[in-house]
Amino acid sequence: MKANVIFSPSLADELFFREKIVVVVDALRASSSIIAAIANGAKEIVPVDSIAFGMKAGATLFGGRTIRAGEKNMRKIDGFQIGNSPREYVEEAVKGKSIIFLSTNGSKAIVKTKFSDRTLIGSFANLGAVADELVERGKDFEVLCSGSSGGFSLEDAVCAGMIVQAVAKRRKNETLETTDAARAATMLANGTGEDVEKTLRESEHGKRLIENGFEEDVAWCAKVDRTDVVPVFLNTVIRNPNSAAASA
Ligand code: MLT
């Protein structure tokens, strides 16, 4: 079993992910919001990569059970019902709903993996559950960091490193091969992962969120293992494969 980490979506094209097991991480905040939504009973999430497509996709789905969610420049988009704060994705807002979801980096990174065998949505919030699932599958995997505008994000790299470490720890005596990028991510995690909230607060994106009034989101996103829900992106939608609502 081999682990690789891709520090930005700009480092791989769509076909690279063909038939691979992928974990997409956007710790601040898209993957955290998606995990909150699915954990609180959202039926499905459709990640989109443009506002125009989000509007079109929303308009073609029926009734009040479809909502639009996400952000542009960290703020809720006009015409959308929910922003990109994981604290907004409470049961009353999302239970049973289909959610069209757009964010600056995270939703685009997820869409980029559409040819994968399976894409798991990972964050600090479900890190242990993601590692359990990867170990159970026993196959090589890629962790794709959503990064920032095609560049590197510290919080995603640290989260990716912690996922790789958690898989290695669970495999005990069986070795986990790691690429140089996966090793670099684990080194970062060793250096900064102990105080996740501090790392997030001091990251560029964390600082921007705090300056814009989203300090509580940073704390939310920093909490490790809040849930054992692992949303899966398959056939253009994200669902909880273990939920009856997902197949209803
Ligand atoms: C993104 O997708 O880039 C982030 O989730 C942005 C944000 O924090 O709203």
Tab-separated table of C-alpha atoms and ligand atoms in Angstrom:
chain	number	residue	atom	x	y	z
A	1	MET	CA	0.000	0.000	0.000
A	2	LYS	CA	1.384	3.373	-1.003
A	3	ALA	CA	0.417	6.920	-0.001
A	4	ASN	CA	0.955	10.052	-2.040
A	5	VAL	CA	0.078	13.664	-1.234
A	6	ILE	CA	-0.616	16.279	-3.916
A	7	PHE	CA	-0.155	19.724	-2.432
A	8	SER	CA	-2.320	21.559	-4.981
A	9	PRO	CA	-4.863	20.620	-7.663
A	10	SER	CA	-2.672	22.470	-10.164
A	11	LEU	CA	-0.102	19.645	-9.859
A	12	ALA	CA	-2.315	16.984	-11.452
A	13	ASP	CA	-4.888	16.840	-14.205
A	14	GLU	CA	-8.274	15.126	-14.116
A	15	LEU	CA	-7.089	11.933	-15.810
A	16	PHE	CA	-4.371	11.430	-13.193
A	17	PHE	CA	-7.124	10.462	-10.740
A	18	ARG	CA	-8.648	7.821	-13.017
A	19	GLU	CA	-9.537	4.694	-11.020
A	20	LYS	CA	-7.631	5.905	-7.951
A	21	ILE	CA	-8.668	6.141	-4.316
A	22	VAL	CA	-8.480	9.834	-3.450
A	23	VAL	CA	-9.024	11.889	-0.309
A	24	VAL	CA	-9.790	15.563	-0.958
A	25	VAL	CA	-8.870	17.881	1.916
A	26	ASP	CA	-9.939	21.505	2.271
A	27	ALA	CA	-9.632	21.828	6.039
A	28	LEU	CA	-10.543	25.553	5.977
A	29	ARG	CA	-13.416	25.177	5.262
A	30	ALA	CA	-15.066	23.341	2.371
A	31	SER	CA	-14.401	19.734	3.348
A	32	SER	CA	-15.282	20.559	6.972
A	33	SER	CA	-18.623	22.062	5.830
A	34	ILE	CA	-19.390	19.058	3.620
A	35	ILE	CA	-18.654	16.680	6.504
A	36	ALA	CA	-20.932	18.730	8.800
A	37	ALA	CA	-23.715	18.676	6.185
A	38	ILE	CA	-23.542	14.933	5.595
A	39	ALA	CA	-23.198	14.181	9.330
A	40	ASN	CA	-26.334	16.253	9.936
A	41	GLY	CA	-28.405	14.312	7.430
A	42	ALA	CA	-28.050	16.119	4.084
A	43	LYS	CA	-29.240	13.721	1.394
A	44	GLU	CA	-26.531	14.642	-1.080
A	45	ILE	CA	-24.148	17.385	-2.100
A	46	VAL	CA	-23.442	18.278	-5.700
A	47	PRO	CA	-20.072	20.066	-5.890
A	48	VAL	CA	-19.867	22.539	-8.773
A	49	ASP	CA	-17.007	24.605	-10.125
A	50	SER	CA	-18.747	27.851	-11.143
A	51	ILE	CA	-21.555	30.141	-9.954
A	52	ALA	CA	-23.234	29.899	-13.366
A	53	PHE	CA	-23.303	26.117	-13.172
A	54	GLY	CA	-24.482	26.279	-9.535
A	55	MET	CA	-27.432	28.464	-10.570
A	56	LYS	CA	-28.290	26.229	-13.522
A	57	ALA	CA	-27.990	23.005	-11.519
A	58	GLY	CA	-30.150	24.466	-8.735
A	59	ALA	CA	-32.824	25.630	-11.137
A	60	THR	CA	-33.220	22.226	-12.707
A	61	LEU	CA	-33.791	20.418	-9.411
A	62	PHE	CA	-37.195	20.462	-7.774
A	63	GLY	CA	-38.820	22.215	-4.835
A	64	GLY	CA	-37.599	23.360	-1.449
A	65	ARG	CA	-35.489	20.276	-0.861
A	66	THR	CA	-32.663	21.654	-2.993
A	67	ILE	CA	-30.556	24.490	-1.638
A	68	ARG	CA	-27.468	26.289	-2.857
A	69	ALA	CA	-24.514	26.683	-0.518
A	70	GLY	CA	-20.964	27.957	-0.577
A	71	GLU	CA	-18.852	31.075	-0.744
A	72	LYS	CA	-17.031	33.611	-2.846
A	73	ASN	CA	-14.323	35.581	-1.015
A	74	MET	CA	-15.388	33.703	2.128
A	75	ARG	CA	-18.947	35.177	2.036
A	76	LYS	CA	-22.281	33.603	1.114
A	77	ILE	CA	-23.051	34.050	-2.583
A	78	ASP	CA	-26.110	36.123	-3.621
A	79	GLY	CA	-28.993	33.765	-4.328
A	80	PHE	CA	-27.480	30.992	-2.176
A	81	GLN	CA	-29.155	29.932	1.092
A	82	ILE	CA	-26.056	28.948	3.097
A	83	GLY	CA	-22.446	30.125	3.170
A	84	ASN	CA	-19.340	28.036	3.853
A	85	SER	CA	-19.319	27.944	7.636
A	86	PRO	CA	-19.529	24.373	8.960
A	87	ARG	CA	-21.565	25.802	11.849
A	88	GLU	CA	-24.366	26.691	9.410
A	89	TYR	CA	-24.854	23.089	8.299
A	90	VAL	CA	-27.053	22.127	11.244
A	91	GLU	CA	-29.765	19.483	11.030
A	92	GLU	CA	-32.619	22.020	10.677
A	93	ALA	CA	-30.904	23.576	7.657
A	94	VAL	CA	-29.741	20.488	5.780
A	95	LYS	CA	-31.571	17.309	6.808
A	96	GLY	CA	-32.947	15.492	3.752
A	97	LYS	CA	-31.786	18.260	1.411
A	98	SER	CA	-29.845	18.131	-1.833
A	99	ILE	CA	-27.188	20.837	-1.720
A	100	ILE	CA	-25.537	22.459	-4.715
A	101	PHE	CA	-22.131	23.440	-3.301
A	102	LEU	CA	-19.550	25.899	-4.619
A	103	SER	CA	-16.376	27.172	-2.971
A	104	THR	CA	-13.229	28.919	-4.160
A	105	ASN	CA	-10.924	25.906	-4.006
A	106	GLY	CA	-12.575	22.927	-2.318
A	107	SER	CA	-15.516	22.175	-4.619
A	108	LYS	CA	-13.271	22.593	-7.653
A	109	ALA	CA	-10.707	20.135	-6.254
A	110	ILE	CA	-13.480	17.590	-5.662
A	111	VAL	CA	-14.866	18.004	-9.188
A	112	LYS	CA	-11.352	17.470	-10.534
A	113	THR	CA	-11.371	13.907	-9.153
A	114	LYS	CA	-14.532	12.894	-11.030
A	115	PHE	CA	-12.773	9.986	-12.788
A	116	SER	CA	-11.526	8.458	-9.532
A	117	ASP	CA	-12.613	5.047	-8.337
A	118	ARG	CA	-13.745	6.721	-5.107
A	119	THR	CA	-13.147	10.131	-3.579
A	120	LEU	CA	-13.401	10.510	0.199
A	121	ILE	CA	-13.945	13.950	1.712
A	122	GLY	CA	-11.480	14.413	4.564
A	123	SER	CA	-10.661	16.990	7.186
A	124	PHE	CA	-9.477	17.112	10.782
A	125	ALA	CA	-13.120	16.491	11.742
A	126	ASN	CA	-13.146	12.912	10.392
A	127	LEU	CA	-9.438	12.120	10.166
A	128	GLY	CA	-9.543	8.812	12.074
A	129	ALA	CA	-12.586	7.552	10.152
A	130	VAL	CA	-10.923	8.389	6.829
A	131	ALA	CA	-7.810	6.459	7.935
A	132	ASP	CA	-9.980	3.476	8.986
A	133	GLU	CA	-11.639	3.402	5.578
A	134	LEU	CA	-8.330	3.635	3.712
A	135	VAL	CA	-6.890	0.781	5.774
A	136	GLU	CA	-9.986	-1.314	5.157
A	137	ARG	CA	-9.704	-0.776	1.395
A	138	GLY	CA	-5.979	-1.609	1.553
A	139	LYS	CA	-5.192	0.125	-1.746
A	140	ASP	CA	-2.751	2.867	-2.741
A	141	PHE	CA	-4.243	6.307	-2.176
A	142	GLU	CA	-3.739	9.950	-3.072
A	143	VAL	CA	-4.481	12.824	-0.717
A	144	LEU	CA	-5.344	15.902	-2.784
A	145	CYS	CA	-4.947	19.180	-0.910
A	146	SER	CA	-7.308	21.864	-2.237
A	147	GLY	CA	-4.699	24.510	-1.513
A	148	SER	CA	-5.283	28.123	-2.351
A	149	SER	CA	-5.671	29.506	-5.888
A	150	GLY	CA	-3.504	26.752	-7.319
A	151	GLY	CA	-0.880	27.122	-4.572
A	152	PHE	CA	0.034	25.560	-1.233
A	153	SER	CA	-1.996	25.703	1.994
A	154	LEU	CA	-0.332	24.764	5.272
A	155	GLU	CA	-3.535	23.532	6.925
A	156	ASP	CA	-4.339	21.104	4.109
A	157	ALA	CA	-0.780	19.771	4.004
A	158	VAL	CA	-0.732	19.186	7.777
A	159	CYS	CA	-4.112	17.430	7.621
A	160	ALA	CA	-2.859	15.275	4.718
A	161	GLY	CA	0.253	14.376	6.736
A	162	MET	CA	-1.874	13.422	9.741
A	163	ILE	CA	-4.054	11.181	7.538
A	164	VAL	CA	-0.960	9.406	6.200
A	165	GLN	CA	0.374	9.002	9.758
A	166	ALA	CA	-2.965	7.646	10.989
A	167	VAL	CA	-3.016	5.050	8.192
A	168	ALA	CA	0.583	4.023	8.915
A	169	LYS	CA	-0.189	3.672	12.629
A	170	ARG	CA	-3.252	1.497	11.978
A	171	ARG	CA	-1.285	-0.829	9.686
A	172	LYS	CA	1.100	-1.604	12.589
A	173	ASN	CA	3.674	-4.060	11.217
A	174	GLU	CA	2.628	-3.793	7.600
A	175	THR	CA	4.591	-1.053	5.945
A	176	LEU	CA	2.983	1.900	4.255
A	177	GLU	CA	5.125	3.094	1.372
A	178	THR	CA	5.248	6.858	1.064
A	179	THR	CA	6.254	9.145	-1.784
A	180	ASP	CA	8.544	12.093	-1.030
A	181	ALA	CA	5.463	14.357	-0.990
A	182	ALA	CA	3.700	12.117	1.542
A	183	ARG	CA	6.860	12.087	3.687
A	184	ALA	CA	7.090	15.864	3.488
A	185	ALA	CA	3.458	16.132	4.631
A	186	THR	CA	4.103	13.841	7.610
A	187	MET	CA	7.169	15.921	8.535
A	188	LEU	CA	4.982	19.024	8.541
A	189	ALA	CA	2.403	17.216	10.637
A	190	ASN	CA	5.127	16.218	13.118
A	191	GLY	CA	6.284	19.800	13.301
A	192	THR	CA	2.932	21.515	13.645
A	193	GLY	CA	0.184	18.936	14.053
A	194	GLU	CA	0.175	18.753	17.835
A	195	ASP	CA	-1.695	22.001	18.268
A	196	VAL	CA	-3.986	21.941	15.241
A	197	GLU	CA	-5.892	25.054	16.235
A	198	LYS	CA	-2.685	27.080	16.574
A	199	THR	CA	-1.523	25.853	13.161
A	200	LEU	CA	-4.835	26.810	11.590
A	201	ARG	CA	-4.959	30.199	13.292
A	202	GLU	CA	-1.440	30.999	12.103
A	203	SER	CA	-1.978	29.813	8.514
A	204	GLU	CA	-2.583	32.444	5.824
A	205	HIS	CA	-6.160	31.320	5.256
A	206	GLY	CA	-6.823	31.008	8.988
A	207	LYS	CA	-5.641	34.592	9.508
A	208	ARG	CA	-7.914	35.808	6.672
A	209	LEU	CA	-10.893	33.984	8.161
A	210	ILE	CA	-10.237	35.474	11.611
A	211	GLU	CA	-9.871	38.985	10.139
A	212	ASN	CA	-13.233	38.509	8.423
A	213	GLY	CA	-15.062	37.420	11.571
A	214	PHE	CA	-14.914	33.616	11.116
A	215	GLU	CA	-12.750	32.837	14.172
A	216	GLU	CA	-15.266	30.298	15.469
A	217	ASP	CA	-15.070	28.426	12.174
A	218	VAL	CA	-11.318	28.060	12.583
A	219	ALA	CA	-11.862	26.501	16.023
A	220	TRP	CA	-14.603	24.239	14.607
A	221	CYS	CA	-12.370	23.040	11.785
A	222	ALA	CA	-9.421	22.395	14.131
A	223	LYS	CA	-11.190	19.832	16.292
A	224	VAL	CA	-9.910	16.361	15.428
A	225	ASP	CA	-12.261	13.367	15.097
A	226	ARG	CA	-15.612	15.070	15.683
A	227	THR	CA	-17.370	12.415	13.632
A	228	ASP	CA	-16.900	9.043	11.991
A	229	VAL	CA	-18.856	10.091	8.894
A	230	VAL	CA	-16.853	9.854	5.669
A	231	PRO	CA	-18.672	11.516	2.747
A	232	VAL	CA	-17.944	9.879	-0.601
A	233	PHE	CA	-17.971	11.603	-4.014
A	234	LEU	CA	-19.084	9.134	-6.646
A	235	ASN	CA	-20.953	9.665	-9.933
A	236	THR	CA	-21.022	13.472	-9.501
A	237	VAL	CA	-22.597	13.550	-6.027
A	238	ILE	CA	-21.322	13.377	-2.463
A	239	ARG	CA	-23.242	11.092	-0.139
A	240	ASN	CA	-22.929	9.156	3.077
A	241	PRO	CA	-22.659	5.606	1.744
A	242	ASN	CA	-23.926	4.296	5.098
A	243	SER	CA	-27.082	6.382	5.208
A	244	ALA	CA	-30.524	5.192	4.149
A	245	ALA	CA	-31.368	8.821	3.221
A	246	ALA	CA	-28.633	8.735	0.594
A	247	SER	CA	-30.324	5.999	-1.360
A	248	ALA	CA	-33.917	7.246	-0.829
B	1	MLT	C1	-12.270	27.192	-0.324
B	1	MLT	O1	-12.935	26.340	-0.961
B	1	MLT	O2	-11.325	27.789	-0.815
B	1	MLT	C2	-12.561	27.501	1.125
B	1	MLT	O3	-13.477	26.637	1.639
B	1	MLT	C3	-12.790	28.971	1.305
B	1	MLT	C4	-13.468	29.376	2.608
B	1	MLT	O4	-12.904	29.248	3.686
B	1	MLT	O5	-14.595	29.849	2.555
